[in-house]
Each structure stands twice: as C-alpha cells, then as structure tokens.
CSV table of C-alpha atoms in Angstrom, one decimal:
chain,number,residue,atom,x,y,z
A,5,UNK,CA,66.9,209.8,6.8
A,6,UNK,CA,67.8,213.1,8.5
A,7,UNK,CA,65.3,215.0,6.4
A,8,UNK,CA,63.0,217.4,8.2
A,9,UNK,CA,59.4,216.3,8.0
A,10,UNK,CA,57.1,219.3,7.3
A,11,UNK,CA,54.3,219.9,9.8
A,12,UNK,CA,50.8,220.2,8.2
A,13,UNK,CA,49.8,223.7,7.2
A,14,UNK,CA,47.0,223.5,9.8
A,15,UNK,CA,49.6,223.7,12.6
A,16,UNK,CA,49.3,227.2,14.2
A,17,UNK,CA,52.1,229.5,13.0
A,18,UNK,CA,52.3,231.5,16.2
A,19,UNK,CA,52.5,229.6,19.5
A,20,UNK,CA,53.4,231.7,22.5
A,21,UNK,CA,55.2,229.9,25.3
A,22,UNK,CA,52.3,228.1,27.0
A,23,UNK,CA,53.8,228.3,30.5
A,24,UNK,CA,54.2,231.6,32.5
A,25,UNK,CA,57.7,232.9,33.0
A,26,UNK,CA,57.5,232.0,36.7
A,27,UNK,CA,57.6,228.4,35.6
A,28,UNK,CA,60.7,229.0,33.5
A,29,UNK,CA,63.1,227.7,36.2
A,30,UNK,CA,66.4,229.2,35.3
A,31,UNK,CA,68.2,227.6,38.3
A,32,UNK,CA,69.4,224.7,36.2
A,33,UNK,CA,71.6,227.0,34.1
A,34,UNK,CA,73.8,227.4,37.2
A,35,UNK,CA,77.3,226.0,37.5
A,36,UNK,CA,78.3,227.9,40.7
A,37,UNK,CA,76.1,228.9,43.5
A,38,UNK,CA,76.3,231.8,46.0
A,39,UNK,CA,76.9,231.0,49.7
A,40,UNK,CA,76.1,233.7,52.2
A,41,UNK,CA,78.1,234.0,55.4
A,42,UNK,CA,75.3,235.0,57.9
A,43,UNK,CA,77.9,236.1,60.5
A,44,UNK,CA,79.5,238.8,58.2
A,45,UNK,CA,76.2,239.9,56.5
A,46,UNK,CA,75.3,243.5,57.5
A,47,UNK,CA,71.9,243.4,55.9
A,48,UNK,CA,72.7,246.1,53.4
A,49,UNK,CA,70.4,244.5,50.8
A,50,UNK,CA,72.7,245.3,47.9
A,51,UNK,CA,72.5,241.6,46.8
A,52,UNK,CA,68.8,242.0,46.6
A,53,UNK,CA,69.1,245.2,44.6
A,54,UNK,CA,71.6,244.0,42.1
A,55,UNK,CA,70.2,240.4,41.5
A,56,UNK,CA,69.2,240.4,37.8
A,57,UNK,CA,66.8,237.5,38.4
A,58,UNK,CA,65.2,239.3,41.4
A,59,UNK,CA,65.5,236.0,43.3
A,60,UNK,CA,66.9,237.2,46.6
A,61,UNK,CA,64.4,236.9,49.4
A,62,UNK,CA,64.9,239.6,52.1
A,63,UNK,CA,62.0,238.9,54.3
A,64,UNK,CA,64.2,237.4,57.0
A,65,UNK,CA,67.3,238.7,58.8
A,66,UNK,CA,69.8,237.2,56.3
A,67,UNK,CA,69.0,237.2,52.5
A,68,UNK,CA,68.1,233.9,51.1
A,69,UNK,CA,68.6,233.1,47.4
A,70,UNK,CA,65.9,231.2,45.6
A,71,UNK,CA,67.9,228.5,43.9
A,72,UNK,CA,65.1,227.6,41.5
A,73,UNK,CA,65.9,230.8,39.7
A,74,UNK,CA,69.5,231.8,40.6
A,75,UNK,CA,71.6,231.4,37.4
A,76,UNK,CA,74.9,231.6,39.4
A,77,UNK,CA,76.0,234.9,37.7
A,78,UNK,CA,77.9,236.0,40.8
A,79,UNK,CA,76.9,239.7,40.7
A,80,UNK,CA,75.8,239.5,44.3
A,81,UNK,CA,79.2,238.2,45.3
A,82,UNK,CA,81.0,241.0,43.5
A,83,UNK,CA,78.8,243.7,44.8
A,84,UNK,CA,78.6,242.6,48.5
A,85,UNK,CA,80.6,245.3,50.4
A,86,UNK,CA,81.3,243.1,53.4
A,87,UNK,CA,82.5,240.2,51.1
A,88,UNK,CA,80.1,237.7,52.8
A,89,UNK,CA,78.9,236.0,49.6
A,90,UNK,CA,81.2,233.4,48.0
A,91,UNK,CA,80.5,231.5,44.8
A,92,UNK,CA,81.0,227.8,45.3
A,93,UNK,CA,81.2,224.9,42.8
A,94,UNK,CA,78.7,223.0,44.8
A,95,UNK,CA,75.1,223.8,43.9
A,96,UNK,CA,74.2,223.1,47.5
A,97,UNK,CA,72.4,226.0,49.1
A,98,UNK,CA,73.9,227.5,52.2
A,99,UNK,CA,71.3,228.8,54.6
B,27,UNK,CA,36.6,258.6,-7.1
B,28,UNK,CA,39.4,259.8,-9.4
B,29,UNK,CA,42.0,262.0,-7.7
B,30,UNK,CA,45.3,263.4,-8.9
B,31,UNK,CA,47.8,262.0,-6.3
B,32,UNK,CA,51.5,261.9,-5.8
B,33,UNK,CA,52.8,258.3,-5.1
B,34,UNK,CA,53.5,259.1,-1.5
B,35,UNK,CA,49.8,260.1,-0.9
B,36,UNK,CA,48.5,257.1,-3.0
B,37,UNK,CA,50.4,254.9,-0.4
B,38,UNK,CA,48.8,256.9,2.5
B,39,UNK,CA,45.3,256.5,1.1
B,40,UNK,CA,45.8,252.8,0.7
B,41,UNK,CA,46.8,252.5,4.3
B,42,UNK,CA,44.0,254.6,5.6
B,43,UNK,CA,41.4,252.7,3.4
B,44,UNK,CA,42.8,249.5,4.9
B,45,UNK,CA,41.8,251.0,8.3
B,46,UNK,CA,45.3,250.7,9.8
B,47,UNK,CA,45.1,250.9,13.6
B,48,UNK,CA,48.7,251.8,14.5
B,49,UNK,CA,51.1,253.9,12.5
B,50,UNK,CA,54.6,254.5,13.9
B,51,UNK,CA,57.1,256.6,11.9
B,52,UNK,CA,60.2,258.7,12.0
B,53,UNK,CA,60.2,261.4,9.3
B,54,UNK,CA,63.4,260.8,7.4
B,55,UNK,CA,63.5,262.4,4.0
B,56,UNK,CA,61.5,261.6,1.7
B,57,UNK,CA,59.1,259.1,3.0
B,58,UNK,CA,57.7,261.8,5.2
B,59,UNK,CA,54.8,262.7,2.9
B,60,UNK,CA,53.5,259.1,3.2
B,61,UNK,CA,53.1,259.5,7.0
B,62,UNK,CA,52.8,263.3,7.0
B,63,UNK,CA,49.4,263.0,5.5
B,64,UNK,CA,48.4,260.6,8.2
B,65,UNK,CA,49.7,263.1,10.8
B,66,UNK,CA,47.6,265.8,9.2
B,67,UNK,CA,44.5,263.6,9.3
B,68,UNK,CA,45.2,262.9,13.0
B,69,UNK,CA,45.3,266.7,13.6
B,70,UNK,CA,42.0,267.2,11.8
B,71,UNK,CA,40.5,264.3,13.7
B,72,UNK,CA,40.0,262.3,10.6
B,73,UNK,CA,42.2,259.3,11.5
B,74,UNK,CA,40.8,257.0,14.1
B,75,UNK,CA,44.0,255.0,14.7
B,76,UNK,CA,47.0,255.6,16.8
B,77,UNK,CA,49.9,257.6,15.4
B,78,UNK,CA,53.2,257.2,17.2
B,79,UNK,CA,56.0,259.6,16.7
B,80,UNK,CA,59.2,257.7,17.6
B,81,UNK,CA,62.9,258.7,17.6
B,82,UNK,CA,64.2,256.5,14.8
B,83,UNK,CA,63.2,254.0,12.1
B,84,UNK,CA,64.5,251.2,14.4
B,85,UNK,CA,62.0,252.3,17.0
B,86,UNK,CA,59.2,252.7,14.5
B,87,UNK,CA,59.5,249.0,13.5
B,88,UNK,CA,59.9,248.0,17.2
B,89,UNK,CA,56.7,249.8,18.0
B,90,UNK,CA,54.9,248.0,15.2
B,91,UNK,CA,56.3,244.7,16.4
B,92,UNK,CA,54.5,245.3,19.7
B,93,UNK,CA,51.3,246.7,18.2
B,94,UNK,CA,51.1,243.8,15.7
B,95,UNK,CA,51.7,241.3,18.4
B,96,UNK,CA,48.7,242.8,20.2
B,97,UNK,CA,46.7,242.1,17.1
B,98,UNK,CA,46.6,245.6,15.5
B,99,UNK,CA,46.8,246.3,11.7
B,100,UNK,CA,49.9,248.3,11.4
B,101,UNK,CA,51.7,250.6,8.9
B,102,UNK,CA,54.8,252.6,8.4
B,103,UNK,CA,56.8,254.1,5.6
B,104,UNK,CA,60.5,254.8,5.1
B,105,UNK,CA,63.2,255.1,2.6
B,106,UNK,CA,66.9,254.4,1.9
B,107,UNK,CA,69.0,255.0,5.1
B,108,UNK,CA,65.9,254.7,7.2
B,109,UNK,CA,65.2,251.2,5.9
B,110,UNK,CA,68.8,250.3,6.4
B,111,UNK,CA,68.5,251.4,10.1
B,112,UNK,CA,65.4,249.3,10.5
B,113,UNK,CA,67.2,246.1,9.4
B,114,UNK,CA,67.4,244.4,12.7
B,115,UNK,CA,63.7,244.8,13.4
B,116,UNK,CA,62.7,243.5,10.0
B,117,UNK,CA,64.0,240.1,11.1
B,118,UNK,CA,62.2,240.4,14.4
B,119,UNK,CA,58.9,241.1,12.6
B,120,UNK,CA,59.1,238.3,10.0
B,121,UNK,CA,60.4,235.8,12.6
B,122,UNK,CA,57.5,236.6,14.9
B,123,UNK,CA,55.2,236.1,11.8
B,124,UNK,CA,53.5,239.6,12.1
B,125,UNK,CA,51.7,240.9,8.9
B,126,UNK,CA,53.1,244.4,9.1
B,127,UNK,CA,52.8,246.3,5.8
B,128,UNK,CA,55.4,249.0,5.0
B,129,UNK,CA,55.9,251.3,2.1
B,130,UNK,CA,59.5,252.0,1.1
B,131,UNK,CA,60.4,254.7,-1.3
B,132,UNK,CA,63.3,253.4,-3.4
B,133,UNK,CA,66.2,255.8,-3.0
B,134,UNK,CA,70.0,255.3,-3.3
B,135,UNK,CA,72.1,254.6,-0.2
B,136,UNK,CA,75.0,256.8,0.8
B,137,UNK,CA,77.9,257.3,0.4
B,138,UNK,CA,78.0,259.6,-1.5
B,139,UNK,CA,74.7,261.3,-0.7
B,140,UNK,CA,72.4,261.0,-3.6
B,141,UNK,CA,68.8,260.0,-2.7
B,142,UNK,CA,67.5,259.8,-6.2
B,143,UNK,CA,65.8,256.5,-7.1
B,144,UNK,CA,67.7,253.2,-6.8
B,145,UNK,CA,66.5,249.8,-5.6
B,146,UNK,CA,69.6,248.8,-3.6
B,147,UNK,CA,68.0,249.9,-0.3
B,148,UNK,CA,65.1,247.4,-0.5
B,149,UNK,CA,67.0,244.7,-2.3
B,150,UNK,CA,69.6,244.8,0.6
B,151,UNK,CA,66.7,243.6,2.8
B,152,UNK,CA,66.2,240.5,0.6
B,153,UNK,CA,66.9,237.9,3.3
B,154,UNK,CA,64.8,239.5,6.1
B,155,UNK,CA,61.7,237.3,5.4
B,156,UNK,CA,59.6,240.2,4.1
B,157,UNK,CA,57.6,240.0,0.8
B,158,UNK,CA,58.5,242.7,-1.7
B,159,UNK,CA,56.3,244.1,-4.4
B,160,UNK,CA,57.6,246.8,-6.9
B,161,UNK,CA,55.0,249.2,-8.3
B,162,UNK,CA,55.0,250.9,-11.7
B,163,UNK,CA,52.2,253.5,-11.2
B,164,UNK,CA,50.6,255.4,-8.3
B,165,UNK,CA,47.4,253.5,-8.9
B,166,UNK,CA,49.4,250.3,-8.4
B,167,UNK,CA,50.9,251.7,-5.2
B,168,UNK,CA,47.4,252.3,-3.6
B,169,UNK,CA,46.1,248.9,-4.9
B,170,UNK,CA,49.2,247.0,-3.8
B,171,UNK,CA,49.0,248.4,-0.2
B,172,UNK,CA,45.4,247.1,0.0
B,173,UNK,CA,46.3,243.7,-1.5
B,174,UNK,CA,49.4,243.4,0.7
B,175,UNK,CA,47.3,243.5,3.9
B,176,UNK,CA,45.2,240.6,2.6
B,177,UNK,CA,48.2,238.6,1.5
B,178,UNK,CA,50.2,239.3,4.6
B,179,UNK,CA,47.4,238.5,7.0
B,180,UNK,CA,46.6,235.3,5.2
B,181,UNK,CA,50.2,234.1,5.3
B,182,UNK,CA,51.3,235.9,8.5
B,183,UNK,CA,54.3,237.4,6.7
B,184,UNK,CA,55.2,241.1,6.5
B,185,UNK,CA,55.1,243.0,3.2
B,186,UNK,CA,57.2,245.8,1.7
B,187,UNK,CA,55.6,247.9,-1.0
B,188,UNK,CA,58.1,249.6,-3.2
B,189,UNK,CA,57.8,252.7,-5.3
B,190,UNK,CA,60.5,254.7,-7.2
B,191,UNK,CA,61.8,257.8,-5.4
B,192,UNK,CA,60.7,261.0,-7.2
B,193,UNK,CA,59.6,259.1,-10.4
B,194,UNK,CA,56.6,257.9,-8.5
B,195,UNK,CA,56.8,259.3,-5.0
B,196,UNK,CA,56.7,262.9,-6.0
B,197,UNK,CA,55.0,262.7,-9.4
B,198,UNK,CA,51.2,263.3,-9.6
B,199,UNK,CA,49.1,260.8,-11.6
B,200,UNK,CA,45.4,260.2,-11.8
B,201,UNK,CA,44.4,257.5,-9.2
B,202,UNK,CA,41.1,255.8,-8.9
B,203,UNK,CA,40.5,255.9,-5.1
B,204,UNK,CA,38.1,253.1,-4.2
B,205,UNK,CA,35.3,253.8,-1.7
B,206,UNK,CA,35.5,252.6,1.8
B,207,UNK,CA,32.6,250.2,1.5
B,208,UNK,CA,34.2,248.3,-1.4
B,209,UNK,CA,37.6,248.2,0.5
B,210,UNK,CA,35.9,246.9,3.7
B,211,UNK,CA,34.2,244.1,1.6
B,212,UNK,CA,37.6,243.2,0.1
B,213,UNK,CA,39.6,243.5,3.3
B,214,UNK,CA,37.9,242.3,6.5
B,215,UNK,CA,39.4,243.4,9.9
B,216,UNK,CA,42.6,241.6,11.0
B,217,UNK,CA,41.7,238.9,13.5
B,218,UNK,CA,44.8,236.9,14.5
B,219,UNK,CA,44.2,233.6,16.2
B,220,UNK,CA,47.0,234.3,18.7
B,221,UNK,CA,47.9,237.7,20.1
B,222,UNK,CA,49.2,239.4,23.2
B,223,UNK,CA,46.2,239.5,25.5
B,224,UNK,CA,46.2,240.6,29.1
B,225,UNK,CA,43.3,238.2,29.7
B,226,UNK,CA,45.2,235.3,28.4
B,227,UNK,CA,48.9,235.9,29.1
B,228,UNK,CA,51.6,234.2,27.1
B,229,UNK,CA,55.3,234.8,26.4
B,230,UNK,CA,56.2,236.0,22.8
B,231,UNK,CA,59.6,236.2,21.3
B,232,UNK,CA,61.2,234.1,24.0
B,233,UNK,CA,64.2,231.8,23.7
B,234,UNK,CA,64.0,228.8,21.4
B,235,UNK,CA,66.5,226.0,21.3
B,236,UNK,CA,68.0,224.7,18.0
B,237,UNK,CA,65.4,222.1,17.2
B,238,UNK,CA,62.2,224.3,17.5
B,239,UNK,CA,64.1,227.2,15.9
B,240,UNK,CA,64.9,225.0,12.9
B,241,UNK,CA,61.3,224.0,12.5
B,242,UNK,CA,60.1,227.6,12.9
B,243,UNK,CA,62.4,228.7,10.1
B,244,UNK,CA,61.3,225.8,7.9
B,245,UNK,CA,57.7,226.9,8.4
B,246,UNK,CA,58.6,230.4,7.4
B,247,UNK,CA,60.3,229.0,4.3
B,248,UNK,CA,57.2,226.9,3.5
B,249,UNK,CA,54.8,229.8,3.8
B,250,UNK,CA,57.1,232.1,1.7
B,251,UNK,CA,57.2,229.3,-0.9
B,252,UNK,CA,53.4,229.2,-1.2
B,253,UNK,CA,53.1,233.0,-1.1
B,254,UNK,CA,53.6,233.4,-4.9
B,255,UNK,CA,50.3,231.5,-5.4
B,256,UNK,CA,48.6,233.6,-2.8
B,257,UNK,CA,49.8,236.8,-4.5
B,258,UNK,CA,48.2,235.6,-7.8
B,259,UNK,CA,44.9,234.6,-6.0
B,260,UNK,CA,44.6,237.9,-4.2
B,261,UNK,CA,45.4,239.8,-7.4
B,262,UNK,CA,42.5,238.0,-9.1
B,263,UNK,CA,40.2,238.7,-6.1
B,264,UNK,CA,41.2,242.3,-6.4
B,265,UNK,CA,40.3,242.3,-10.1
B,266,UNK,CA,36.9,240.9,-9.4
B,267,UNK,CA,36.3,243.6,-6.8
B,268,UNK,CA,37.9,246.7,-8.4
B,269,UNK,CA,38.4,245.8,-12.1
B,270,UNK,CA,42.2,246.1,-11.9
B,271,UNK,CA,44.1,242.8,-11.9
B,272,UNK,CA,47.7,242.1,-10.8
B,273,UNK,CA,49.9,239.1,-10.9
B,274,UNK,CA,53.5,238.3,-9.7
B,275,UNK,CA,54.9,239.3,-13.2
B,276,UNK,CA,53.2,241.4,-15.8
B,277,UNK,CA,53.8,240.1,-19.3
B,278,UNK,CA,53.5,242.7,-22.1
B,279,UNK,CA,53.6,241.6,-25.7
B,280,UNK,CA,56.1,239.0,-24.6
B,281,UNK,CA,54.3,235.7,-25.5
B,282,UNK,CA,56.0,235.5,-29.0
B,283,UNK,CA,59.0,237.8,-28.2
B,284,UNK,CA,62.5,236.9,-29.4
B,285,UNK,CA,64.0,239.2,-26.8
B,286,UNK,CA,62.1,240.4,-23.8
B,287,UNK,CA,63.2,243.3,-21.5
B,288,UNK,CA,62.9,242.5,-17.8
B,289,UNK,CA,62.2,245.5,-15.7
B,290,UNK,CA,60.7,246.4,-12.3
B,291,UNK,CA,59.3,249.6,-10.8
B,292,UNK,CA,58.4,252.6,-12.9
B,293,UNK,CA,60.9,251.6,-15.5
B,294,UNK,CA,58.3,248.9,-16.3
B,295,UNK,CA,56.0,251.5,-17.7
B,296,UNK,CA,58.7,253.3,-19.7
B,297,UNK,CA,59.6,250.0,-21.1
B,298,UNK,CA,56.1,249.5,-22.6
B,299,UNK,CA,56.7,252.5,-24.8
B,300,UNK,CA,60.1,251.1,-25.8
B,301,UNK,CA,58.4,247.8,-26.7
B,302,UNK,CA,55.7,249.5,-28.7
B,303,UNK,CA,58.3,251.4,-30.7
B,304,UNK,CA,60.4,248.3,-31.3
B,305,UNK,CA,57.3,246.4,-32.4
B,306,UNK,CA,56.4,249.2,-34.8
B,307,UNK,CA,60.0,248.9,-36.2
B,308,UNK,CA,59.3,245.3,-37.0
B,309,UNK,CA,61.1,243.6,-34.0
B,310,UNK,CA,59.7,240.8,-31.9
B,311,UNK,CA,60.1,242.6,-28.6
B,312,UNK,CA,58.4,242.0,-25.3
B,313,UNK,CA,58.5,242.9,-21.7
B,314,UNK,CA,58.3,241.0,-18.4
B,315,UNK,CA,57.7,243.4,-15.5
B,316,UNK,CA,58.4,241.9,-12.1
B,317,UNK,CA,56.0,243.1,-9.5
B,318,UNK,CA,57.0,240.4,-6.9
B,319,UNK,CA,60.6,240.0,-5.9
B,320,UNK,CA,60.1,238.1,-2.6
B,321,UNK,CA,59.1,235.4,-2.8
B,322,UNK,CA,60.9,235.2,-6.1
B,323,UNK,CA,58.2,234.4,-8.7
B,324,UNK,CA,59.9,231.4,-10.3
B,325,UNK,CA,56.6,229.7,-11.3
B,326,UNK,CA,55.4,232.8,-13.2
B,327,UNK,CA,58.8,233.3,-14.8
B,328,UNK,CA,58.9,229.7,-16.1
B,329,UNK,CA,55.3,230.0,-17.3
B,330,UNK,CA,56.1,233.3,-19.2
B,331,UNK,CA,59.4,232.2,-20.9
B,332,UNK,CA,60.0,229.6,-23.6
B,333,UNK,CA,63.0,227.9,-25.0
B,334,UNK,CA,65.0,230.1,-27.4
B,335,UNK,CA,63.8,233.3,-25.8
B,336,UNK,CA,66.3,235.8,-24.6
B,337,UNK,CA,66.0,238.1,-21.6
B,338,UNK,CA,67.6,241.5,-21.2
B,339,UNK,CA,67.4,242.2,-17.5
B,340,UNK,CA,67.6,245.9,-16.5
B,341,UNK,CA,68.7,246.3,-12.9
B,342,UNK,CA,68.6,249.7,-11.1
B,343,UNK,CA,70.6,248.1,-8.3
B,344,UNK,CA,73.8,246.2,-8.0
B,345,UNK,CA,75.4,243.7,-5.7
B,346,UNK,CA,79.1,244.6,-5.5
B,347,UNK,CA,81.2,241.5,-6.4
B,348,UNK,CA,78.3,239.9,-8.3
B,349,UNK,CA,75.7,241.2,-10.6
B,350,UNK,CA,72.4,243.1,-10.8
B,351,UNK,CA,70.2,241.5,-8.2
B,352,UNK,CA,67.1,240.7,-10.3
B,353,UNK,CA,69.5,239.3,-13.0
B,354,UNK,CA,71.3,236.9,-10.6
B,355,UNK,CA,68.0,235.7,-9.1
B,356,UNK,CA,66.5,235.1,-12.6
B,357,UNK,CA,69.6,233.1,-13.6
B,358,UNK,CA,69.4,231.1,-10.4
B,359,UNK,CA,65.7,230.3,-10.7
B,360,UNK,CA,66.1,229.2,-14.4
B,361,UNK,CA,69.0,226.9,-13.6
B,362,UNK,CA,68.3,223.3,-14.5
B,363,UNK,CA,65.3,224.2,-16.7
B,364,UNK,CA,65.6,222.4,-20.0
B,365,UNK,CA,66.4,224.9,-22.8
B,366,UNK,CA,66.3,227.8,-20.4
B,367,UNK,CA,66.2,231.3,-21.9
B,368,UNK,CA,69.5,233.1,-22.2
B,369,UNK,CA,69.8,235.8,-19.7
B,370,UNK,CA,71.8,239.0,-20.1
B,371,UNK,CA,72.3,241.6,-17.4
B,372,UNK,CA,72.3,245.4,-17.7
B,373,UNK,CA,73.0,247.9,-14.9
B,374,UNK,CA,71.4,251.3,-15.4
B,375,UNK,CA,70.2,254.3,-13.7
B,376,UNK,CA,71.9,253.8,-10.3
B,377,UNK,CA,71.4,256.9,-8.1
B,378,UNK,CA,68.5,258.1,-10.2
B,379,UNK,CA,70.0,258.3,-13.7
B,380,UNK,CA,67.3,258.3,-16.4
B,381,UNK,CA,66.3,255.0,-17.9
B,382,UNK,CA,64.7,256.3,-21.1
B,383,UNK,CA,62.9,254.7,-24.0
B,384,UNK,CA,66.0,255.2,-26.1
B,385,UNK,CA,68.3,253.5,-23.5
B,386,UNK,CA,65.9,250.6,-23.2
B,387,UNK,CA,65.8,250.1,-26.9
B,388,UNK,CA,69.6,250.2,-27.0
B,389,UNK,CA,69.7,247.5,-24.3
B,390,UNK,CA,67.2,245.4,-26.3
B,391,UNK,CA,69.5,245.7,-29.4
B,392,UNK,CA,72.6,244.7,-27.4
B,393,UNK,CA,70.9,241.3,-26.8
B,394,UNK,CA,69.5,241.0,-30.3
B,395,UNK,CA,72.9,241.8,-31.9
B,396,UNK,CA,74.6,239.4,-29.5
B,397,UNK,CA,77.0,242.1,-28.2
B,398,UNK,CA,75.9,241.6,-24.6
B,399,UNK,CA,77.7,239.2,-22.2
B,400,UNK,CA,75.9,236.4,-20.5
B,401,UNK,CA,78.1,236.6,-17.4
B,402,UNK,CA,79.2,240.1,-16.8
B,403,UNK,CA,76.5,242.8,-16.8
B,404,UNK,CA,76.9,245.8,-19.1
B,405,UNK,CA,76.7,249.2,-17.4
B,406,UNK,CA,74.6,251.4,-19.6
B,407,UNK,CA,74.5,255.2,-19.4
B,408,UNK,CA,72.0,257.5,-21.1
B,409,UNK,CA,73.9,259.4,-23.8
B,410,UNK,CA,72.4,262.8,-23.1
C-alpha cells in the first residue's frame, strides 16, 4: 500500500544536515562544463570573481575549475572578456 | 498583583514575564504599543533581552527565524497589513519547527483603509502552520502568551495570540499580573535539543528532495493534530499554578442549550451577557467560545455538542466566495458525525462594526425561528 508510515514521535523533529556544505558536491548537477583555452587566457581573474560557487582556483597561471563543485552555469564563459572559456557537453575537464 | 492594563500592555507583560530573549519588531500601527513598552523597558535598562529594530514585518520575522534557530525564546507583535507582509516568513518559521510566539492585534485589511477590529488578517494565515488562539479579555491575553510558550516549545510549533483591535488592544481592564517566581516555575527556560551552534556546526533550512519533504510535512501535520490535547493539558497546568483555567473551547450555559451562539475573541464576552438575558427570558440559550482556531478543536467541538442542537456561528471575518471562516470549518469538522448539529452562519461586525448584546440576541432568534439559511450566511448589521 502506498500509505505513508508515520515515524515514532520520539524521532527528533529538527535534524540539521549532518554533513558540512563542503561535502555537498554540487558538481553532479552539471550538464555542460567549462573548458579554458590556456593560450588565450590573459589571467584577468574575472571567472574567479564571478563564479557563484567560488570554485575557480587561481593559484596557478591559468585558472582551474574544481569540477566537484562546478554546476555548469556558464557565467564564467559569458563574462570572460577574451572569450577563452567554452561550455562543452562533455563533463571532461580541460586542463 | 492586580494592574489596570490595556490589551497591548497585557501582551507585553506576558512576553516579559516569559523572559523572552529576542524581540524584533517594526512599529506598524497599532501593534506598536505591544513592543513600544518593551522598547521603553530597554531604555530604562529593565529588559535584559535583545530588542531589534528592523525595517519591516518581513524582516522582523526573518530576524526571529534566526534567533529561534540559535535557541532563543523570541517574541514579536504586529497587526493587519503587517501580518500580511510577514506571510512568507510565517511558513519559514513553522516549517523549521521554531516555537516563536507572536501577538497579532486583529484589525481589518485594506482596501479601503479601516483598521477597526476584524479577524480576516489572522484567518488569512490559516494554512501557515501556526497555532492560533483568540482571546476575550486582557487577562486572557497575558495568560495565553505564557501558555503559548509552553505549548509551542513542547510541540516545536509557532503560536499566534489574537486580540481584538481597540475592543481589547486599547481598552483598559483589571489584570492579575502573576509574579516572576510563579511564572518561572510554570515556564522553564527554552532548551531546544537541536540549535545553531558554532561549536557544533550544521546546515539549517537547506534543500530537501520530495521524499524527505513529504515526511517533514507529515510530521508537522501529526504534531499539529496532537496540539489540541496539549492545549488542554497546558490550560489545566496553568489553572493549577494560577487558578485560571483555559481549554480549546469555552462552553457557557451550553450543555442543555437548544441553540448555542458560537463566537470568538471579545465578542465571546459580550455573548455571555446575551445568553444570560435570553435565559432570563426563558430560552434555552448557550455559548461556545472558540479560543483555539489552529489546530481546529474538533474533539472539543464534538464533546460540547449533541444531536438536535443548533449552532449560530458569528463570524467577524469572511472568505469571499465561500462563508464565514469559523462557520465553514465547524461545518467541515462535523461532517460525517451522526446526527450532527445544524450549523447556521452569520457575518457581522466586519471592519469594527459593533456586535452588541441586542444583535447577538437577534442572531440567536434567527436560528430559533428557523429564518436562517444553513448554506448562505446572513449578513447582520446593528440597527443603531
């Protein structure tokens, strides 16, 4: 029967998410992935600034997107002034 | 200690005696005096809690959402348009299972501007998951604020305490203000098992997928269902502590009544006078005064009615396209009961029109004389 079975009243009513947000891997929401053309990148860091997930690593010469968290929103590709970021169907990560 | 208090200040003293820790408010007319008194106490250094002045009612409830999540006992007051503006956050608070207690002064909604008493503001918030209790005297306002903290914190459901605009809010009545020691014994500090804690971080209010969401809603429904019994229990506890008892519905000379008026709010005390006069004139008249509206006290209603009884429901509110709101809920909750009482609806006093003893007696006679309609409500206006 598709009837919902009630939980016992002793079950806690408020249960906060037991894992920290860092473990909430949002990368699996993604259907398209950013690919950065290292040749054309000028290192302006706008992709880092605009990324709503704050998942662009700029410690190296060319930005690297952390695909565990990238939702594939494409904001970086739209904002990149040198048009070096392309959204691709493949979820493969370009270096 | 007995004091002469306006309803607004009776509400304030209830909250202060409950040792509320965070009050957030925006001073829309007329609920201001409820929180204004707290602001005065803050200025005099008499209020140990936090008083947050915010830019809207929406923000006031949002601030309490945060404070209650952090485990504080919280309070605010509003009215009419202010309550309407809070609507979104009312759902947030009940969904997060936070026992916020709020006083709403019942005043009519615009347009046109009116602001005299009318229950449509709070009854429009029927489905927000808040408990609602309507008061008939200023004493009951103070007492209900205290009881609401106990009930809300036991069930983890928020409570709205309602009082009539002007008729109670700005009218002075003698109120027995209990002493702090007795209140502390009745109402221990709020100690939630789970709360926002920097030492033990967790995510609150995050995304839930359909399956857990459905279960969370079911649990809210289940706790709301058992709330009627908790209201009765805490009312009895309150009586043992302070000598004044309260239930979900007050029955007045109704046990053997042929026709009972059904009222809520301050009209419930006017109605006692009407019933006494009708009894003196030889009629079997009674009164059922609804205190609780959410959860709807169907158990008490069924206990207090009998086959053959007729109910004359007086609504100072209206759901356009349907009926008076208490009336429709009473009809729905009696549906399927064998030999259920006949229910007749009357709409009166919208926008603060007087509901006098004479008008209530006329309403009673409409049902007795079988001139009322069981489907369409009669709109009754005071002749003066």
